[in-house]
mmCIF file of C-alpha atoms in Angstrom:
data_model
loop_
_atom_site.group_PDB
_atom_site.id
_atom_site.type_symbol
_atom_site.label_atom_id
_atom_site.label_comp_id
_atom_site.label_asym_id
_atom_site.label_seq_id
_atom_site.Cartn_x
_atom_site.Cartn_y
_atom_site.Cartn_z
ATOM 1 C CA MET A 17 -126.195 -127.516 -119.127
ATOM 2 C CA ARG A 18 -123.434 -128.920 -121.326
ATOM 3 C CA PHE A 19 -123.815 -130.583 -124.720
ATOM 4 C CA VAL A 20 -121.329 -133.375 -125.406
ATOM 5 C CA PHE A 21 -120.692 -134.227 -129.061
ATOM 6 C CA ILE A 22 -118.962 -137.578 -129.641
ATOM 7 C CA ASP A 23 -116.911 -138.763 -132.616
ATOM 8 C CA ASP A 24 -115.422 -142.247 -133.063
ATOM 9 C CA SER A 25 -114.226 -142.212 -136.658
ATOM 10 C CA ALA A 26 -110.538 -141.256 -136.321
ATOM 11 C CA ARG A 27 -108.135 -143.939 -137.475
ATOM 12 C CA THR A 28 -104.526 -143.804 -138.602
ATOM 13 C CA ALA A 29 -103.082 -146.491 -140.868
ATOM 14 C CA PRO A 30 -99.614 -147.830 -139.959
ATOM 15 C CA GLY A 31 -97.858 -146.303 -142.956
ATOM 16 C CA ASP A 32 -99.361 -142.850 -142.669
ATOM 17 C CA ALA A 33 -97.112 -141.394 -139.968
ATOM 18 C CA PRO A 34 -93.587 -141.562 -138.530
ATOM 19 C CA ARG A 35 -94.732 -143.669 -135.563
ATOM 20 C CA ALA A 36 -95.842 -146.501 -137.820
ATOM 21 C CA HIS A 37 -94.572 -148.979 -135.221
ATOM 22 C CA LEU A 38 -97.606 -148.125 -133.106
ATOM 23 C CA GLY A 39 -99.842 -149.826 -135.641
ATOM 24 C CA PRO A 40 -103.390 -148.637 -136.320
ATOM 25 C CA LEU A 41 -104.783 -146.132 -133.848
ATOM 26 C CA HIS A 42 -108.473 -146.065 -132.997
ATOM 27 C CA ALA A 43 -109.861 -143.020 -131.213
ATOM 28 C CA TYR A 44 -113.004 -141.829 -129.495
ATOM 29 C CA GLY A 45 -113.314 -138.115 -128.853
ATOM 30 C CA ALA A 46 -115.836 -135.666 -127.439
ATOM 31 C CA VAL A 47 -116.172 -131.904 -127.240
ATOM 32 C CA ILE A 48 -118.025 -130.469 -124.253
ATOM 33 C CA VAL A 49 -119.899 -127.323 -125.240
ATOM 34 C CA PRO A 50 -121.529 -124.857 -122.818
ATOM 35 C CA GLU A 51 -125.143 -124.137 -123.686
ATOM 36 C CA GLU A 52 -124.410 -120.440 -124.134
ATOM 37 C CA SER A 53 -121.704 -121.250 -126.721
ATOM 38 C CA LEU A 54 -123.964 -123.147 -129.134
ATOM 39 C CA VAL A 55 -125.212 -120.183 -131.151
ATOM 40 C CA PRO A 56 -121.959 -118.160 -131.123
ATOM 41 C CA TYR A 57 -119.912 -121.109 -132.393
ATOM 42 C CA ALA A 58 -122.401 -121.849 -135.167
ATOM 43 C CA GLU A 59 -122.142 -118.186 -136.182
ATOM 44 C CA CYS A 60 -118.341 -118.425 -136.204
ATOM 45 C CA LEU A 61 -118.503 -121.388 -138.599
ATOM 46 C CA ALA A 62 -120.974 -119.578 -140.855
ATOM 47 C CA ALA A 63 -118.605 -116.584 -141.023
ATOM 48 C CA LEU A 64 -115.698 -118.920 -141.777
ATOM 49 C CA ARG A 65 -117.570 -120.503 -144.691
ATOM 50 C CA THR A 66 -118.347 -117.062 -146.073
ATOM 51 C CA ARG A 67 -114.735 -115.963 -145.797
ATOM 52 C CA LEU A 68 -113.516 -119.110 -147.578
ATOM 53 C CA GLY A 69 -116.214 -118.914 -150.243
ATOM 54 C CA LEU A 70 -117.750 -122.259 -149.283
ATOM 55 C CA PRO A 71 -121.411 -123.199 -149.706
ATOM 56 C CA PRO A 72 -123.672 -122.783 -146.656
ATOM 57 C CA LYS A 73 -123.786 -125.847 -144.393
ATOM 58 C CA LYS A 74 -120.578 -127.143 -145.960
ATOM 59 C CA GLU A 75 -119.223 -129.888 -143.706
ATOM 60 C CA PHE A 76 -115.763 -129.344 -142.237
ATOM 61 C CA LYS A 77 -113.793 -132.571 -141.817
ATOM 62 C CA TRP A 78 -110.177 -133.307 -140.954
ATOM 63 C CA ASN A 79 -109.817 -135.229 -144.203
ATOM 64 C CA PRO A 80 -112.684 -134.354 -146.598
ATOM 65 C CA SER A 81 -113.271 -137.110 -149.124
ATOM 66 C CA GLY A 82 -114.975 -134.903 -151.671
ATOM 67 C CA GLY A 83 -116.492 -131.537 -152.428
ATOM 68 C CA SER A 84 -114.975 -128.082 -152.371
ATOM 69 C CA LEU A 85 -112.619 -128.851 -149.460
ATOM 70 C CA HIS A 86 -111.162 -132.046 -150.908
ATOM 71 C CA LYS A 87 -107.388 -131.412 -151.213
ATOM 72 C CA ASN A 88 -108.059 -127.685 -150.895
ATOM 73 C CA TRP A 89 -105.081 -127.328 -148.574
ATOM 74 C CA ASP A 90 -105.124 -123.534 -148.356
ATOM 75 C CA ALA A 91 -108.720 -123.523 -147.140
ATOM 76 C CA LEU A 92 -108.078 -126.409 -144.739
ATOM 77 C CA ARG A 93 -104.996 -124.721 -143.257
ATOM 78 C CA GLU A 94 -107.098 -121.657 -142.540
ATOM 79 C CA ALA A 95 -110.239 -123.446 -141.373
ATOM 80 C CA ARG A 96 -108.688 -125.932 -138.927
ATOM 81 C CA PRO A 97 -106.870 -123.516 -136.582
ATOM 82 C CA GLN A 98 -109.755 -121.037 -136.746
ATOM 83 C CA MET A 99 -112.240 -123.712 -135.663
ATOM 84 C CA LEU A 100 -110.002 -124.734 -132.760
ATOM 85 C CA GLN A 101 -109.314 -121.150 -131.706
ATOM 86 C CA ASP A 102 -113.007 -120.249 -131.744
ATOM 87 C CA ALA A 103 -113.729 -123.320 -129.602
ATOM 88 C CA GLN A 104 -111.096 -122.284 -127.091
ATOM 89 C CA ASP A 105 -112.402 -118.724 -126.940
ATOM 90 C CA LEU A 106 -115.926 -119.956 -126.223
ATOM 91 C CA GLY A 107 -114.950 -122.223 -123.334
ATOM 92 C CA ILE A 108 -115.281 -125.537 -125.182
ATOM 93 C CA SER A 109 -113.176 -128.425 -123.867
ATOM 94 C CA ALA A 110 -112.415 -131.908 -125.166
ATOM 95 C CA VAL A 111 -111.734 -135.482 -124.096
ATOM 96 C CA VAL A 112 -109.989 -138.009 -126.369
ATOM 97 C CA VAL A 113 -109.321 -141.734 -125.871
ATOM 98 C CA ILE A 114 -106.793 -143.425 -128.182
ATOM 99 C CA CYS A 115 -105.873 -147.104 -128.396
ATOM 100 C CA ALA A 116 -103.026 -148.768 -130.287
ATOM 101 C CA THR A 117 -105.056 -151.834 -131.164
ATOM 102 C CA GLU A 118 -102.139 -154.042 -132.246
ATOM 103 C CA ARG A 119 -100.477 -153.540 -128.872
ATOM 104 C CA MET A 120 -103.421 -154.972 -126.968
ATOM 105 C CA PRO A 121 -103.414 -158.624 -125.821
ATOM 106 C CA ASN A 122 -104.693 -161.155 -128.334
ATOM 107 C CA SER A 123 -107.713 -161.829 -126.150
ATOM 108 C CA TRP A 124 -108.984 -158.305 -126.852
ATOM 109 C CA ASP A 125 -111.001 -158.389 -130.049
ATOM 110 C CA LYS A 126 -112.290 -155.308 -131.882
ATOM 111 C CA GLY A 127 -115.629 -155.281 -130.089
ATOM 112 C CA LYS A 128 -114.072 -155.516 -126.632
ATOM 113 C CA ILE A 129 -111.608 -152.721 -127.397
ATOM 114 C CA GLN A 130 -114.319 -150.392 -128.688
ATOM 115 C CA LEU A 131 -116.535 -151.063 -125.670
ATOM 116 C CA GLU A 132 -113.651 -150.366 -123.291
ATOM 117 C CA MET A 133 -112.850 -147.134 -125.140
ATOM 118 C CA LEU A 134 -116.476 -146.038 -124.886
ATOM 119 C CA LYS A 135 -116.342 -146.707 -121.140
ATOM 120 C CA TYR A 136 -113.150 -144.671 -120.784
ATOM 121 C CA LEU A 137 -114.732 -141.785 -122.676
ATOM 122 C CA TYR A 138 -117.979 -141.954 -120.716
ATOM 123 C CA GLU A 139 -116.125 -141.987 -117.398
ATOM 124 C CA ARG A 140 -114.017 -138.950 -118.258
ATOM 125 C CA VAL A 141 -116.929 -136.964 -119.632
ATOM 126 C CA SER A 142 -118.926 -137.851 -116.512
ATOM 127 C CA MET A 143 -116.117 -136.661 -114.244
ATOM 128 C CA VAL A 144 -115.812 -133.406 -116.177
ATOM 129 C CA LEU A 145 -119.546 -132.756 -115.806
ATOM 130 C CA ASP A 146 -119.766 -133.968 -112.220
ATOM 131 C CA ASN A 147 -116.875 -131.942 -110.850
ATOM 132 C CA ALA A 148 -118.063 -128.804 -112.601
ATOM 133 C CA GLY A 149 -121.607 -129.338 -111.300
ATOM 134 C CA HIS A 150 -123.193 -129.498 -114.760
ATOM 135 C CA SER A 151 -125.717 -131.766 -116.435
ATOM 136 C CA GLY A 152 -125.047 -133.039 -119.920
ATOM 137 C CA ILE A 153 -126.711 -134.331 -123.078
ATOM 138 C CA LEU A 154 -124.629 -136.729 -125.187
ATOM 139 C CA ILE A 155 -124.972 -136.620 -128.975
ATOM 140 C CA ALA A 156 -122.855 -138.991 -131.068
ATOM 141 C CA ASP A 157 -122.027 -139.086 -134.745
ATOM 142 C CA GLN A 158 -123.873 -141.916 -136.460
ATOM 143 C CA PRO A 159 -121.612 -144.981 -136.372
ATOM 144 C CA PRO A 160 -120.382 -146.276 -139.734
ATOM 145 C CA GLY A 161 -122.212 -149.317 -141.063
ATOM 146 C CA ASP A 162 -125.852 -150.249 -141.368
ATOM 147 C CA ARG A 163 -128.731 -149.883 -138.939
ATOM 148 C CA THR A 164 -127.710 -153.073 -137.147
ATOM 149 C CA ASP A 165 -124.327 -151.556 -136.276
ATOM 150 C CA GLU A 166 -126.002 -148.366 -135.078
ATOM 151 C CA LYS A 167 -128.451 -150.279 -132.879
ATOM 152 C CA ARG A 168 -125.593 -152.281 -131.356
ATOM 153 C CA TRP A 169 -123.640 -149.111 -130.608
ATOM 154 C CA LEU A 170 -126.696 -147.390 -129.113
ATOM 155 C CA GLY A 171 -127.324 -150.458 -126.961
ATOM 156 C CA GLN A 172 -123.826 -150.231 -125.518
ATOM 157 C CA ALA A 173 -124.210 -146.500 -124.901
ATOM 158 C CA LEU A 174 -127.626 -147.004 -123.289
ATOM 159 C CA ALA A 175 -126.146 -149.552 -120.891
ATOM 160 C CA LEU A 176 -123.624 -146.937 -119.763
ATOM 161 C CA THR A 177 -126.175 -144.192 -119.125
ATOM 162 C CA GLU A 178 -128.541 -146.603 -117.326
ATOM 163 C CA ASN A 179 -126.042 -148.672 -115.348
ATOM 164 C CA GLY A 180 -122.865 -146.588 -115.301
ATOM 165 C CA THR A 181 -119.560 -148.427 -115.071
ATOM 166 C CA GLN A 182 -117.673 -150.146 -112.308
ATOM 167 C CA TYR A 183 -116.262 -146.770 -111.321
ATOM 168 C CA ILE A 184 -118.974 -144.266 -112.291
ATOM 169 C CA ALA A 185 -122.458 -144.647 -110.838
ATOM 170 C CA PRO A 186 -125.403 -143.663 -113.044
ATOM 171 C CA ASP A 187 -126.811 -140.248 -112.219
ATOM 172 C CA PRO A 188 -129.900 -138.847 -114.027
ATOM 173 C CA ASN A 189 -128.871 -135.355 -112.919
ATOM 174 C CA ARG A 190 -125.533 -135.690 -114.734
ATOM 175 C CA ILE A 191 -126.436 -137.436 -118.011
ATOM 176 C CA VAL A 192 -130.055 -136.429 -118.434
ATOM 177 C CA LEU A 193 -130.936 -138.417 -121.584
ATOM 178 C CA PRO A 194 -129.806 -141.626 -123.280
ATOM 179 C CA VAL A 195 -127.116 -141.066 -125.915
ATOM 180 C CA LEU A 196 -128.577 -139.646 -129.126
ATOM 181 C CA THR A 197 -127.129 -139.929 -132.639
ATOM 182 C CA ALA A 198 -127.117 -137.446 -135.508
ATOM 183 C CA ARG A 199 -125.458 -136.911 -138.864
ATOM 184 C CA SER A 200 -122.275 -134.872 -138.746
ATOM 185 C CA ASP A 201 -123.320 -132.817 -141.780
ATOM 186 C CA HIS A 202 -126.340 -131.653 -139.764
ATOM 187 C CA LEU A 203 -124.443 -130.613 -136.633
ATOM 188 C CA ALA A 204 -121.388 -128.378 -136.795
ATOM 189 C CA PHE A 205 -120.236 -129.511 -133.343
ATOM 190 C CA LEU A 206 -119.850 -133.086 -134.542
ATOM 191 C CA GLN A 207 -117.512 -131.669 -137.178
ATOM 192 C CA LEU A 208 -115.513 -129.984 -134.424
ATOM 193 C CA ALA A 209 -115.384 -133.285 -132.537
ATOM 194 C CA ASP A 210 -114.083 -134.964 -135.706
ATOM 195 C CA LEU A 211 -111.394 -132.300 -136.068
ATOM 196 C CA VAL A 212 -110.230 -132.528 -132.443
ATOM 197 C CA THR A 213 -110.230 -136.335 -132.387
ATOM 198 C CA ALA A 214 -108.465 -136.709 -135.736
ATOM 199 C CA ALA A 215 -105.881 -134.004 -134.995
ATOM 200 C CA THR A 216 -105.077 -135.540 -131.603
ATOM 201 C CA THR A 217 -104.718 -138.983 -133.180
ATOM 202 C CA ALA A 218 -102.454 -137.571 -135.892
ATOM 203 C CA LEU A 219 -100.297 -135.890 -133.233
ATOM 204 C CA ILE A 220 -99.906 -139.165 -131.353
ATOM 205 C CA ALA A 221 -98.968 -140.874 -134.627
ATOM 206 C CA GLY A 222 -96.343 -138.177 -135.262
ATOM 207 C CA SER A 223 -97.903 -136.704 -138.391
ATOM 208 C CA GLU A 224 -96.266 -133.458 -139.484
ATOM 209 C CA HIS A 225 -99.622 -132.268 -140.819
ATOM 210 C CA ALA A 226 -100.964 -132.041 -137.258
ATOM 211 C CA ALA A 227 -97.951 -130.231 -135.769
ATOM 212 C CA PRO A 228 -99.368 -126.683 -136.334
ATOM 213 C CA TYR A 229 -102.395 -127.540 -134.181
ATOM 214 C CA ARG A 230 -100.494 -129.003 -131.221
ATOM 215 C CA ASP A 231 -100.824 -126.032 -128.861
ATOM 216 C CA LEU A 232 -104.493 -125.480 -129.695
ATOM 217 C CA ILE A 233 -105.317 -129.151 -129.120
ATOM 218 C CA LYS A 234 -103.394 -129.146 -125.848
ATOM 219 C CA SER A 235 -105.320 -126.092 -124.648
ATOM 220 C CA LEU A 236 -108.676 -127.715 -125.463
ATOM 221 C CA LEU A 237 -108.024 -131.033 -123.697
ATOM 222 C CA ALA A 238 -109.507 -131.083 -120.188
ATOM 223 C CA LYS A 239 -106.908 -130.679 -117.443
ATOM 224 C CA ASN A 240 -106.503 -132.033 -113.936
ATOM 225 C CA TRP A 241 -105.697 -129.840 -110.947
ATOM 226 C CA LEU A 242 -101.968 -130.124 -111.715
ATOM 227 C CA ASP A 243 -102.676 -128.542 -115.119
ATOM 228 C CA GLY A 244 -101.962 -131.842 -116.872
ATOM 229 C CA MET A 245 -104.199 -133.497 -119.420
ATOM 230 C CA GLY A 246 -102.632 -136.983 -119.196
ATOM 231 C CA GLY A 247 -105.274 -139.472 -118.110
ATOM 232 C CA THR A 248 -107.899 -136.701 -117.945
ATOM 233 C CA GLY A 249 -108.376 -134.936 -121.265
ATOM 234 C CA LEU A 250 -106.317 -137.560 -123.093
ATOM 235 C CA LYS A 251 -106.311 -141.281 -122.334
ATOM 236 C CA LEU A 252 -103.795 -143.511 -124.140
ATOM 237 C CA PHE A 253 -103.793 -147.259 -123.793
ATOM 238 C CA PRO A 254 -102.318 -149.716 -123.295
ATOM 239 C CA ASP A 255 -100.707 -147.718 -120.512
ATOM 240 C CA ALA A 256 -99.972 -150.264 -117.769
ATOM 241 C CA GLU A 257 -96.793 -149.153 -116.005
ATOM 242 C CA TYR A 258 -94.871 -152.386 -116.561
ATOM 243 C CA SER A 259 -96.099 -153.100 -120.064
ATOM 244 C CA PRO A 260 -93.400 -152.936 -122.769
ATOM 245 C CA HIS A 261 -96.152 -151.702 -125.092
ATOM 246 C CA ASN A 262 -97.470 -148.813 -123.007
ATOM 247 C CA LEU A 263 -97.866 -145.400 -124.645
ATOM 248 C CA ARG A 264 -97.392 -143.203 -121.598
ATOM 249 C CA ASN A 265 -94.132 -141.648 -122.760
ATOM 250 C CA LEU A 266 -96.047 -140.035 -125.637
ATOM 251 C CA PHE A 267 -97.509 -137.504 -123.208
ATOM 252 C CA TYR A 268 -94.009 -136.053 -123.071
ATOM 253 C CA TRP A 269 -92.876 -136.605 -126.658
ATOM 254 C CA VAL A 270 -96.058 -135.172 -128.163
ATOM 255 C CA PHE A 271 -97.188 -132.528 -125.668
ATOM 256 C CA GLY A 272 -94.099 -131.968 -123.512
ATOM 257 C CA GLU A 273 -95.971 -132.952 -120.371
ATOM 258 C CA TRP A 274 -93.772 -134.259 -117.568
ATOM 259 C CA GLY A 275 -95.078 -136.626 -114.982
ATOM 260 C CA SER A 276 -97.459 -139.488 -115.319
ATOM 261 C CA PRO A 277 -101.165 -139.899 -115.928
ATOM 262 C CA ARG A 278 -101.054 -141.985 -112.764
ATOM 263 C CA SER A 279 -101.330 -138.664 -110.934
ATOM 264 C CA LEU A 280 -105.031 -139.539 -111.025
ATOM 265 C CA THR A 281 -104.284 -142.248 -108.448
ATOM 266 C CA SER A 282 -102.036 -140.239 -106.110
ATOM 267 C CA ASP A 283 -102.969 -139.292 -102.568
ATOM 268 C CA THR A 284 -104.336 -135.976 -103.843
ATOM 269 C CA SER A 285 -106.229 -137.421 -106.732
ATOM 270 C CA PRO A 286 -107.177 -134.700 -109.257
ATOM 271 C CA CYS A 287 -110.615 -134.488 -110.764
ATOM 272 C CA PRO A 288 -111.193 -132.814 -114.139
ATOM 273 C CA THR A 289 -113.571 -129.990 -114.915
ATOM 274 C CA THR A 290 -114.762 -128.374 -118.098
ATOM 275 C CA SER A 291 -112.886 -125.207 -117.254
ATOM 276 C CA GLY A 292 -109.639 -127.064 -117.781
ATOM 277 C CA ARG A 293 -108.456 -126.385 -114.203
ATOM 278 C CA THR A 294 -109.501 -128.541 -111.294
ATOM 279 C CA GLN A 295 -109.248 -128.856 -107.555
ATOM 280 C CA PRO A 296 -108.358 -131.807 -105.327
ATOM 281 C CA ALA A 297 -111.237 -134.175 -104.765
ATOM 282 C CA THR A 298 -111.937 -132.946 -101.227
ATOM 283 C CA GLY A 299 -110.609 -130.244 -98.965
ATOM 284 C CA SER A 300 -110.582 -132.477 -95.878
ATOM 285 C CA GLY A 301 -108.004 -134.927 -97.186
ATOM 286 C CA THR A 302 -110.590 -137.691 -97.401
ATOM 287 C CA PRO A 303 -110.858 -139.153 -100.914
ATOM 288 C CA SER A 304 -114.179 -138.543 -102.616
ATOM 289 C CA ARG A 305 -116.205 -141.298 -104.213
ATOM 290 C CA ARG A 306 -114.957 -140.132 -107.610
ATOM 291 C CA THR A 307 -111.344 -140.237 -106.399
ATOM 292 C CA ILE A 308 -111.779 -143.758 -105.065
ATOM 293 C CA GLY A 309 -113.319 -144.771 -108.388
ATOM 294 C CA THR A 310 -110.315 -143.560 -110.398
ATOM 295 C CA ARG A 311 -107.946 -145.369 -108.038
ATOM 296 C CA ARG A 312 -109.878 -148.596 -108.387
ATOM 297 C CA ARG A 313 -109.841 -148.347 -112.168
ATOM 298 C CA ALA A 314 -106.062 -147.800 -112.185
ATOM 299 C CA ALA A 315 -105.568 -150.797 -109.900
ATOM 300 C CA HIS A 316 -107.886 -152.856 -112.091
ATOM 301 C CA GLU A 317 -105.873 -151.930 -115.209
ATOM 302 C CA ARG A 318 -102.608 -152.935 -113.534
ATOM 303 C CA ARG A 319 -104.052 -156.272 -112.402
ATOM 304 C CA GLN A 320 -105.394 -156.851 -115.909
ATOM 305 C CA HIS A 321 -101.976 -156.279 -117.442
ATOM 306 C CA ASP A 322 -100.278 -158.479 -114.839
ATOM 307 C CA SER A 323 -102.593 -161.360 -115.702
ATOM 308 C CA HIS A 324 -101.755 -160.982 -119.399
ATOM 309 C CA VAL A 325 -97.978 -161.209 -118.869
ATOM 310 C CA GLY A 326 -98.175 -163.882 -116.191
ATOM 311 C CA ARG A 327 -96.958 -161.696 -113.325
ATOM 312 C CA HIS A 328 -98.170 -162.540 -109.850
ATOM 313 C CA PRO A 329 -99.913 -159.500 -108.321
ATOM 314 C CA GLN A 330 -98.218 -160.062 -104.932
ATOM 315 C CA GLY A 331 -94.850 -159.397 -106.588
ATOM 316 C CA ARG A 332 -95.589 -155.688 -106.709
ATOM 317 C CA THR A 333 -94.450 -153.368 -103.943
ATOM 318 C CA GLY A 334 -94.733 -149.686 -104.803
ATOM 319 C CA ASN A 335 -92.793 -149.143 -108.021
ATOM 320 C CA THR A 336 -90.615 -152.256 -107.680
ATOM 321 C CA LEU A 337 -91.013 -155.991 -108.012
ATOM 322 C CA LEU A 338 -89.480 -158.080 -105.230
ATOM 323 C CA PRO A 339 -88.278 -161.638 -105.840
ATOM 324 C CA GLY A 340 -90.067 -164.471 -104.169
ATOM 325 C CA PRO A 341 -88.757 -166.343 -101.118
ATOM 326 C CA ALA A 342 -87.383 -169.142 -103.296
ATOM 327 C CA ASP A 343 -85.212 -166.648 -105.196
ATOM 328 C CA VAL A 344 -83.706 -165.317 -101.969
ATOM 329 C CA ARG A 345 -82.829 -168.830 -100.806
ATOM 330 C CA ARG A 346 -81.055 -169.511 -104.094
ATOM 331 C CA GLY A 347 -78.541 -166.783 -103.267
ATOM 332 C CA GLY A 348 -79.777 -164.110 -105.624
ATOM 333 C CA ARG A 349 -79.042 -165.888 -108.885
ATOM 334 C CA PRO A 350 -81.247 -164.949 -111.857
ATOM 335 C CA VAL A 351 -84.006 -167.538 -111.674
ATOM 336 C CA PRO A 352 -86.880 -167.914 -114.150
ATOM 337 C CA HIS A 353 -90.254 -167.698 -112.458
ATOM 338 C CA ARG A 354 -93.706 -166.278 -113.039
ATOM 339 C CA ARG A 355 -92.556 -162.702 -112.516
ATOM 340 C CA GLY A 356 -89.779 -162.984 -115.095
ATOM 341 C CA HIS A 357 -85.995 -162.874 -114.582
ATOM 342 C CA ARG A 358 -84.861 -160.803 -111.612
ATOM 343 C CA GLU A 359 -81.326 -160.435 -110.351
ATOM 344 C CA VAL A 360 -80.992 -159.968 -106.580
ATOM 345 C CA LEU A 361 -77.746 -158.497 -105.247
ATOM 346 C CA ARG A 362 -76.241 -160.429 -102.364
ATOM 347 C CA ALA A 363 -75.830 -157.196 -100.389
ATOM 348 C CA ASP A 364 -79.595 -156.841 -100.374
ATOM 349 C CA LEU A 365 -80.359 -160.376 -99.251
ATOM 350 C CA PRO A 366 -80.649 -159.703 -95.495
ATOM 351 C CA ASP A 367 -83.096 -156.860 -96.047
ATOM 352 C CA LEU A 368 -85.089 -158.890 -98.563
ATOM 353 C CA ALA A 369 -85.084 -161.907 -96.294
ATOM 354 C CA HIS A 370 -86.370 -159.791 -93.436
ATOM 355 C CA TYR A 371 -89.069 -158.300 -95.645
ATOM 356 C CA LEU A 372 -90.160 -161.689 -96.953
ATOM 357 C CA GLY A 373 -89.906 -163.437 -93.602
ATOM 358 C CA VAL A 374 -87.520 -166.161 -94.782
ATOM 359 C CA ASP A 375 -84.025 -167.266 -93.878
ATOM 360 C CA ALA A 376 -81.674 -166.219 -96.696
ATOM 361 C CA ALA A 377 -79.074 -168.730 -95.576
ATOM 362 C CA ARG A 378 -81.321 -171.741 -96.080
#
């Protein structure tokens, strides 16, 4: 059994970090805790409070707004890495989803973005549990706002556990209960989820205050079978390959991870596990249902982006965009069309004409 503690309160204002051009960042995060680690981690936090001289049950937050930890930087600098290190030692892993909201298309309002982020988080947590063969109970921090906001959020979460998503089928043996909510000051693991989510968001925003926790955060994020967390333990979006606003290069600039989160859609599609190391979907070479689901989601995201920028989906071939037949007939001049401006070299015209089935000389 695994207990999944969810936090959705991490936000970074545009002026708070060097990457202010990203705009506000909104994040959902979850820590996945083995059942046998519940008591030991709670004991670790109790010992940490004693060592720092804090009251019992004192809530640890990334940015405490009051109390004995408010602007107590010495205590925070000691508490944060110790909490992350204890989590790593006890086999706890994490999943974080971050969205640069101002980089999303205008048609995506706040509610749609938050629902999509919740789906991304649910899918990744489900894959972690499913591929490790564990069942899970999801417990979320109470959403900010009044009871109406909480009921709306719980309704969205209930729809996921009952109906699944387009890519993850509901499974009562995987998520055994509807999503529950609790106060973060009552559950220490929600405080850990807040720390992991906020620290990861601060790292993406380039905050120097998060730099000391980079390696610990990277070790906690769930990994795919290639030992990469891009697209598995950490999901950034927008991330469509051809979008000028995609955030995919931040996997390298923040965590030094080469390659692309699109490794989830390769022929040997990796599936995450709570151990942080995974295996290919199947040993026979045949994609599993989970593998097919991740491929379909990636294709869906690319089609979604193409529709936003007015690009015709048939213009895509592998990692390139070919011009249309009309462009070949015009002799390769840059011609405005739905797929944007493309320049076709005359030397390539016979090959392109053959590929497109048209006469380049017409």
